[in-house]
Coordinates of C-alpha atoms and ligand atoms in Angstrom, one line a residue:
X29 CA -6.0 40.1 23.2
X30 CA -9.2 38.0 23.2
X31 CA -9.1 35.0 21.1
X32 CA -11.0 34.9 17.8
X33 CA -14.2 32.9 17.8
X34 CA -15.1 30.0 15.6
X35 CA -18.9 29.4 15.7
X36 CA -20.8 26.4 14.5
X37 CA -24.2 24.9 15.1
X38 CA -26.2 21.9 14.0
X39 CA -29.9 21.7 13.8
X40 CA -31.5 19.1 16.0
X41 CA -35.0 17.9 15.1
X42 CA -34.7 14.1 15.3
X43 CA -32.1 11.5 15.9
X44 CA -29.0 11.8 13.7
X45 CA -28.3 9.4 10.8
X46 CA -24.9 8.2 9.6
X47 CA -24.8 11.0 7.0
X48 CA -25.1 13.6 9.8
X49 CA -22.6 11.8 11.9
X50 CA -19.9 11.4 9.2
X51 CA -20.6 14.6 7.3
X52 CA -21.2 17.1 10.0
X53 CA -20.7 15.9 13.6
X54 CA -17.3 14.2 13.3
X55 CA -15.8 17.1 11.2
X56 CA -17.2 19.6 13.8
X57 CA -15.7 17.7 16.7
X58 CA -12.4 17.3 14.8
X59 CA -12.4 21.0 14.0
X60 CA -13.0 21.9 17.7
X61 CA -10.2 19.7 18.9
X62 CA -7.8 21.0 16.3
X63 CA -8.4 24.7 17.0
X64 CA -9.4 24.9 20.6
X65 CA -6.0 25.9 21.8
X66 CA -5.9 29.0 19.6
X67 CA -9.5 29.9 19.2
X68 CA -12.7 30.1 21.2
X69 CA -15.0 27.4 19.8
X70 CA -18.7 28.0 20.2
X71 CA -20.8 25.0 19.4
X72 CA -24.4 25.8 19.8
X73 CA -27.7 24.1 19.3
X74 CA -29.9 26.3 17.1
X75 CA -33.1 25.1 18.7
X76 CA -35.1 28.2 17.7
X77 CA -34.3 27.4 14.1
X78 CA -35.9 24.0 14.5
X79 CA -39.4 25.3 14.2
X80 CA -38.8 26.3 10.6
X81 CA -39.6 22.7 9.6
X82 CA -42.0 20.2 11.2
X83 CA -40.9 18.8 14.5
X84 CA -42.3 16.7 17.3
X85 CA -43.0 19.3 20.0
X86 CA -43.6 16.6 22.7
X87 CA -40.1 15.1 22.5
X88 CA -38.2 18.2 21.4
X89 CA -36.7 19.1 24.7
X90 CA -35.2 15.7 25.4
X91 CA -34.2 15.3 21.7
X92 CA -32.0 18.5 21.9
X93 CA -30.2 17.1 24.9
X94 CA -29.8 13.7 23.3
X95 CA -28.3 15.2 20.2
X96 CA -26.0 17.4 22.2
X97 CA -24.7 14.2 23.9
X98 CA -23.9 12.7 20.6
X99 CA -21.2 15.4 20.2
X100 CA -19.6 14.2 23.4
X101 CA -19.9 10.6 22.3
X102 CA -18.1 11.6 19.1
X103 CA -15.2 12.9 21.1
X104 CA -15.9 16.6 22.0
X105 CA -13.9 17.3 25.1
X106 CA -16.0 17.9 28.2
X107 CA -13.3 19.7 30.2
X108 CA -12.1 22.3 27.8
X109 CA -13.1 25.8 28.6
X110 CA -12.3 26.9 25.1
X111 CA -15.1 24.8 23.7
X112 CA -18.5 26.1 24.7
X113 CA -21.9 24.4 24.1
X114 CA -25.2 26.2 24.6
X115 CA -28.8 26.2 23.4
X116 CA -29.8 29.2 21.4
X117 CA -33.1 29.4 23.2
X118 CA -31.4 29.6 26.6
X119 CA -29.5 32.7 25.6
X120 CA -32.2 35.4 25.2
X121 CA -30.0 37.9 23.4
X122 CA -30.4 35.8 20.2
X123 CA -34.1 36.6 20.0
X124 CA -33.7 40.2 21.1
X125 CA -30.9 40.9 18.7
X126 CA -33.0 39.4 15.8
X127 CA -35.8 41.8 16.5
X128 CA -33.4 44.7 16.3
X129 CA -31.5 43.4 13.2
X130 CA -34.8 42.8 11.3
X131 CA -34.8 46.6 11.0
X132 CA -31.4 46.6 9.3
X133 CA -32.2 43.9 6.8
X134 CA -34.1 44.5 3.7
X135 CA -37.2 42.5 2.7
X136 CA -35.8 42.3 -0.8
X137 CA -32.6 40.7 0.3
X138 CA -34.3 38.2 2.5
X139 CA -36.7 37.3 -0.3
X140 CA -33.7 36.5 -2.5
X141 CA -32.3 33.8 -0.2
X142 CA -32.2 30.7 -2.3
X143 CA -32.7 28.4 0.8
X144 CA -35.9 30.2 1.5
X145 CA -37.1 29.9 -2.0
X146 CA -36.3 26.2 -2.2
X147 CA -37.7 25.3 1.1
X148 CA -40.8 27.3 0.4
X149 CA -41.4 25.3 -2.7
X150 CA -40.9 22.0 -0.9
X151 CA -43.6 22.9 1.7
X152 CA -46.8 21.8 0.0
X153 CA -49.0 23.3 2.6
X154 CA -50.2 26.8 2.2
X155 CA -48.5 27.8 5.4
X156 CA -45.0 29.3 4.9
X157 CA -44.0 30.8 8.2
X158 CA -42.3 34.2 8.8
X159 CA -39.9 32.1 10.9
X160 CA -38.7 30.4 7.8
X161 CA -38.3 33.7 6.0
X162 CA -36.6 35.4 8.9
X163 CA -34.2 32.7 10.0
X164 CA -31.2 34.1 8.2
X165 CA -31.5 37.2 10.5
X166 CA -31.6 34.9 13.5
X167 CA -28.5 33.2 12.1
X168 CA -26.8 36.7 11.7
X169 CA -27.6 37.3 15.4
X170 CA -26.1 33.9 16.3
X171 CA -22.9 34.9 14.7
X172 CA -22.6 38.6 15.4
X173 CA -23.4 38.3 19.2
X174 CA -20.1 36.4 19.7
X175 CA -17.8 38.4 17.4
X176 CA -17.4 35.2 15.5
X177 CA -14.9 35.5 12.7
X178 CA -15.0 31.9 11.4
X179 CA -18.2 30.1 10.7
X180 CA -17.8 26.8 8.9
X181 CA -20.9 26.5 6.6
X182 CA -22.0 24.2 3.8
X183 CA -22.9 25.5 0.4
X184 CA -26.5 26.0 1.4
X185 CA -25.6 28.5 4.1
X186 CA -23.0 30.7 2.3
X187 CA -25.6 33.2 1.2
X188 CA -26.7 33.5 4.8
X189 CA -23.2 34.2 6.0
X190 CA -22.9 36.9 3.3
X191 CA -26.1 38.4 4.7
X192 CA -24.6 38.4 8.2
X193 CA -21.6 40.3 6.8
X194 CA -23.9 42.8 5.0
X195 CA -25.9 43.4 8.2
X196 CA -22.8 43.9 10.3
X197 CA -21.2 46.3 7.7
X198 CA -24.4 48.3 7.3
X199 CA -24.7 48.7 11.0
X200 CA -21.1 49.6 11.5
X201 CA -21.3 52.2 8.7
X202 CA -24.2 53.8 10.3
X203 CA -23.2 53.6 14.0
X204 CA -19.4 53.1 14.0
X205 CA -17.5 49.9 14.8
X206 CA -20.0 47.8 16.7
X207 CA -19.9 44.3 15.2
X208 CA -16.9 42.1 14.3
X209 CA -17.6 41.4 10.6
X210 CA -17.1 37.6 9.9
X211 CA -14.4 36.7 7.4
X212 CA -15.3 36.4 3.7
X213 CA -16.3 33.1 2.3
X214 CA -12.9 33.0 0.5
X215 CA -11.0 33.6 3.8
X216 CA -13.2 31.0 5.5
X217 CA -12.4 28.4 2.8
X218 CA -8.7 29.1 3.1
X219 CA -8.8 28.7 6.9
X220 CA -10.8 25.5 7.0
X221 CA -9.3 24.1 3.8
X222 CA -11.4 23.7 0.7
X223 CA -12.5 20.1 0.8
X224 CA -15.3 18.7 -1.1
X225 CA -18.0 18.1 1.5
X226 CA -18.8 14.5 2.2
X227 CA -22.1 13.2 0.9
X228 CA -23.4 9.9 2.0
X229 CA -26.1 8.7 -0.3
X230 CA -29.2 6.6 0.5
X231 CA -28.5 2.8 0.5
X232 CA -31.8 2.3 -1.4
X233 CA -31.7 5.4 -3.7
X234 CA -28.1 6.1 -4.2
X235 CA -28.9 9.1 -6.3
X236 CA -30.4 10.8 -3.3
X237 CA -28.6 12.0 -0.1
X238 CA -29.1 9.8 2.9
X239 CA -31.7 11.7 5.0
X240 CA -34.1 11.2 7.8
X241 CA -37.0 10.4 5.7
X242 CA -39.9 8.2 6.6
X243 CA -40.2 6.7 3.1
X244 CA -36.7 5.4 3.1
X245 CA -36.0 3.6 6.4
X246 CA -33.8 1.0 4.8
X247 CA -31.7 3.5 2.9
X248 CA -30.9 5.4 6.0
X249 CA -28.7 4.1 8.9
X250 CA -29.7 5.8 12.1
X251 CA -27.0 6.3 14.7
X252 CA -29.1 4.4 17.2
X253 CA -30.0 1.6 14.9
X254 CA -29.3 -1.9 16.3
X255 CA -25.9 -2.7 14.8
X256 CA -27.2 -5.9 13.4
X257 CA -30.1 -4.1 11.7
X258 CA -27.7 -1.6 10.2
X259 CA -25.7 -4.5 8.9
X260 CA -28.7 -5.9 7.1
X261 CA -29.4 -2.4 5.6
X262 CA -25.9 -2.4 4.2
X263 CA -26.1 -6.0 2.9
X264 CA -29.3 -5.1 1.1
X265 CA -28.0 -1.9 -0.4
X266 CA -29.0 -1.3 -4.0
X267 CA -26.1 -1.7 -6.4
X268 CA -26.2 -2.4 -10.2
X269 CA -25.8 -5.1 -12.8
X270 CA -22.4 -4.1 -14.1
X271 CA -20.8 -7.0 -12.3
X272 CA -17.5 -5.3 -11.4
X273 CA -16.6 -2.8 -8.7
X274 CA -15.7 0.7 -10.0
X275 CA -15.7 4.1 -8.5
X276 CA -18.1 5.7 -10.9
X277 CA -20.7 8.1 -9.4
X278 CA -22.7 8.3 -12.6
X279 CA -23.0 4.7 -13.7
X280 CA -22.5 2.9 -10.4
X281 CA -23.7 5.3 -7.7
X282 CA -24.6 2.5 -5.2
X283 CA -21.2 0.8 -5.4
X284 CA -19.5 4.2 -5.3
X285 CA -21.4 5.2 -2.2
X286 CA -20.2 2.0 -0.5
X287 CA -16.6 2.7 -1.5
X288 CA -16.9 6.2 -0.1
X289 CA -18.4 4.9 3.1
X290 CA -15.7 2.3 3.5
X291 CA -12.9 4.9 3.1
X292 CA -14.4 7.3 5.6
X293 CA -15.1 4.5 8.1
X294 CA -11.7 2.9 7.9
X295 CA -9.9 6.3 7.9
X296 CA -8.2 5.3 4.6
X297 CA -7.8 7.4 1.5
X298 CA -10.3 6.8 -1.3
X299 CA -7.5 5.8 -3.6
X300 CA -6.4 3.1 -1.3
X301 CA -9.9 1.6 -0.9
X302 CA -10.6 1.9 -4.6
X303 CA -7.4 0.1 -5.4
X304 CA -8.3 -2.7 -3.0
X305 CA -11.8 -3.3 -4.5
X306 CA -11.8 -2.1 -8.1
X307 CA -12.5 -4.9 -10.6
X308 CA -13.9 -7.3 -8.1
X309 CA -16.9 -9.2 -9.6
X310 CA -18.6 -10.1 -6.3
X311 CA -20.3 -7.1 -4.6
X312 CA -20.8 -9.1 -1.4
X313 CA -17.2 -8.7 -0.2
X314 CA -17.4 -4.9 -0.4
X315 CA -20.8 -4.9 1.3
X316 CA -19.4 -7.1 4.1
X317 CA -16.4 -4.8 4.6
X318 CA -18.7 -1.8 4.9
X319 CA -21.2 -3.7 7.1
X320 CA -18.3 -4.7 9.5
X321 CA -17.2 -1.0 9.8
X322 CA -20.7 0.3 10.2
X323 CA -21.4 -2.3 13.0
X324 CA -18.1 -1.4 14.7
X325 CA -18.9 2.4 14.5
X326 CA -22.4 2.1 15.9
X327 CA -21.4 -0.3 18.7
X328 CA -18.6 2.1 19.7
X329 CA -20.7 5.3 19.6
X330 CA -23.7 3.7 21.3
X331 CA -21.5 2.3 24.1
X332 CA -19.7 5.6 24.6
X333 CA -23.1 7.4 24.5
X334 CA -24.5 5.1 27.2
X335 CA -21.5 5.7 29.4
X336 CA -21.5 9.5 29.2
X337 CA -21.7 11.4 32.5
X338 CA -25.1 13.1 32.1
X339 CA -24.7 15.1 35.2
X340 CA -21.3 16.5 34.1
X341 CA -22.8 17.3 30.6
X342 CA -25.7 19.2 32.1
X343 CA -23.3 21.0 34.4
X344 CA -21.2 22.0 31.5
X345 CA -24.2 23.1 29.5
X346 CA -25.3 25.3 32.5
X347 CA -21.8 26.9 32.8
X348 CA -21.5 27.5 29.1
X349 CA -25.0 29.0 28.9
X350 CA -24.0 31.4 31.7
X351 CA -20.9 32.3 29.7
X352 CA -22.9 32.7 26.5
X353 CA -25.5 34.9 28.2
X354 CA -22.8 37.1 29.7
X355 CA -20.9 37.5 26.4
X356 CA -23.9 38.1 24.2
X357 CA -25.5 40.6 26.6
X358 CA -22.4 42.8 26.2
X359 CA -22.8 42.8 22.4
X360 CA -26.5 43.4 22.8
X361 CA -25.9 46.4 25.1
X362 CA -23.5 47.9 22.7
X363 CA -26.1 47.7 20.0
X364 CA -28.9 49.0 22.3
X365 CA -26.8 52.0 23.2
X366 CA -25.9 52.7 19.5
X367 CA -29.6 52.8 18.5
X368 CA -30.8 54.7 21.5
X369 CA -32.5 52.0 23.5
X370 CA -30.0 52.3 26.5
X371 CA -27.9 55.1 27.9
Ligands
AMP21 P1 -29.9 17.9 8.0 O1 -30.1 16.6 8.7 O2 -30.3 17.9 6.6 O3 -30.4 19.1 8.7 O4 -28.3 18.2 7.9 C1 -27.5 18.6 9.0 C2 -26.0 18.5 8.5 O5 -25.6 17.2 8.3 C3 -25.9 19.1 7.1 O6 -25.5 20.5 7.1 C4 -24.8 18.3 6.4 O7 -23.5 18.9 6.7 C5 -24.9 17.0 7.2 N1 -25.5 15.9 6.3 C6 -26.8 15.7 6.2 N2 -27.1 14.6 5.4 C7 -25.8 14.2 5.0 C8 -25.4 13.2 4.1 N3 -26.3 12.3 3.6 N4 -24.1 13.0 3.9 C9 -23.2 13.9 4.5 N5 -23.5 14.9 5.3 C10 -24.8 15.0 5.6

């Protein structure tokens, strides 16, 4: 019997920051390593999704490859056939399937997507694209084309996963078993373990998530920052005037963010790190400890990144895109036959 598929993707518009790396990339790579002997792991770059928010078109192609390489720098195996990497835009079935599935998705249901409503409000310009509105259908295609059963998603994407399930069920009810319906959110949570997702906050505005934002360069550590620059950002992190280290998200968000960072970076439990630092009156020691770890991490990742075998990576990408095209074309053909587009 064919293996079940776990599918995951990460949008790629600019260089990654430390929050992306610790909160998304490392967990994805660890998941792939953990499950690749029993599951087919599809890690794709949703590059067609990228246009739903502003991007730099001139650098976009190279940026996608650069970001893909970060996965290998983070430890994704290059020589494991059960782990496939591909670019959504290089597998034409994603787009074709979306055009078809648009007709099995109701306007009302798409209008109720919270992510759309929120993003729409954040875009101050008049121009809200159909691409932004329709991207949950593209996401359904990403999933359904590969018979994916498990799709690890954050809170913001749960509703979209439900939509993919709805579309698959609607289609199957009308045309017979065509799609593998992804597992329910509950089953997914049981499979992946229900852990609270990691949230690294800005070093300058610890009430806000660290993000790639032009107005907060000192609050955000970029993966390719000079390690010494990153050190300075940590040392000048905003703290408080309490005068004692406590893990307290509400009253000491800056200090708490540093404690969280330290635990993740050292691979220690939060309790262990808290025990070590709680009650200390000097914040410098905690900052120094975090800065050391950040420097170490960036040096390590940047060195590994520089040493990656680009030729081998592009070779793998080519092979895996061939695989993805073959696999997805089979699903597309089933659908085309079901609805009368092919004999
Ligand atoms: P974004 O850069 O907002 O498109 O986020 C891509 C993914 O990176 C998200 O789905 C999150 O899982 C993760 N991520 C982004 N920012 C953070 C952060 N500050 N802390 C932890 N994870 C993050």
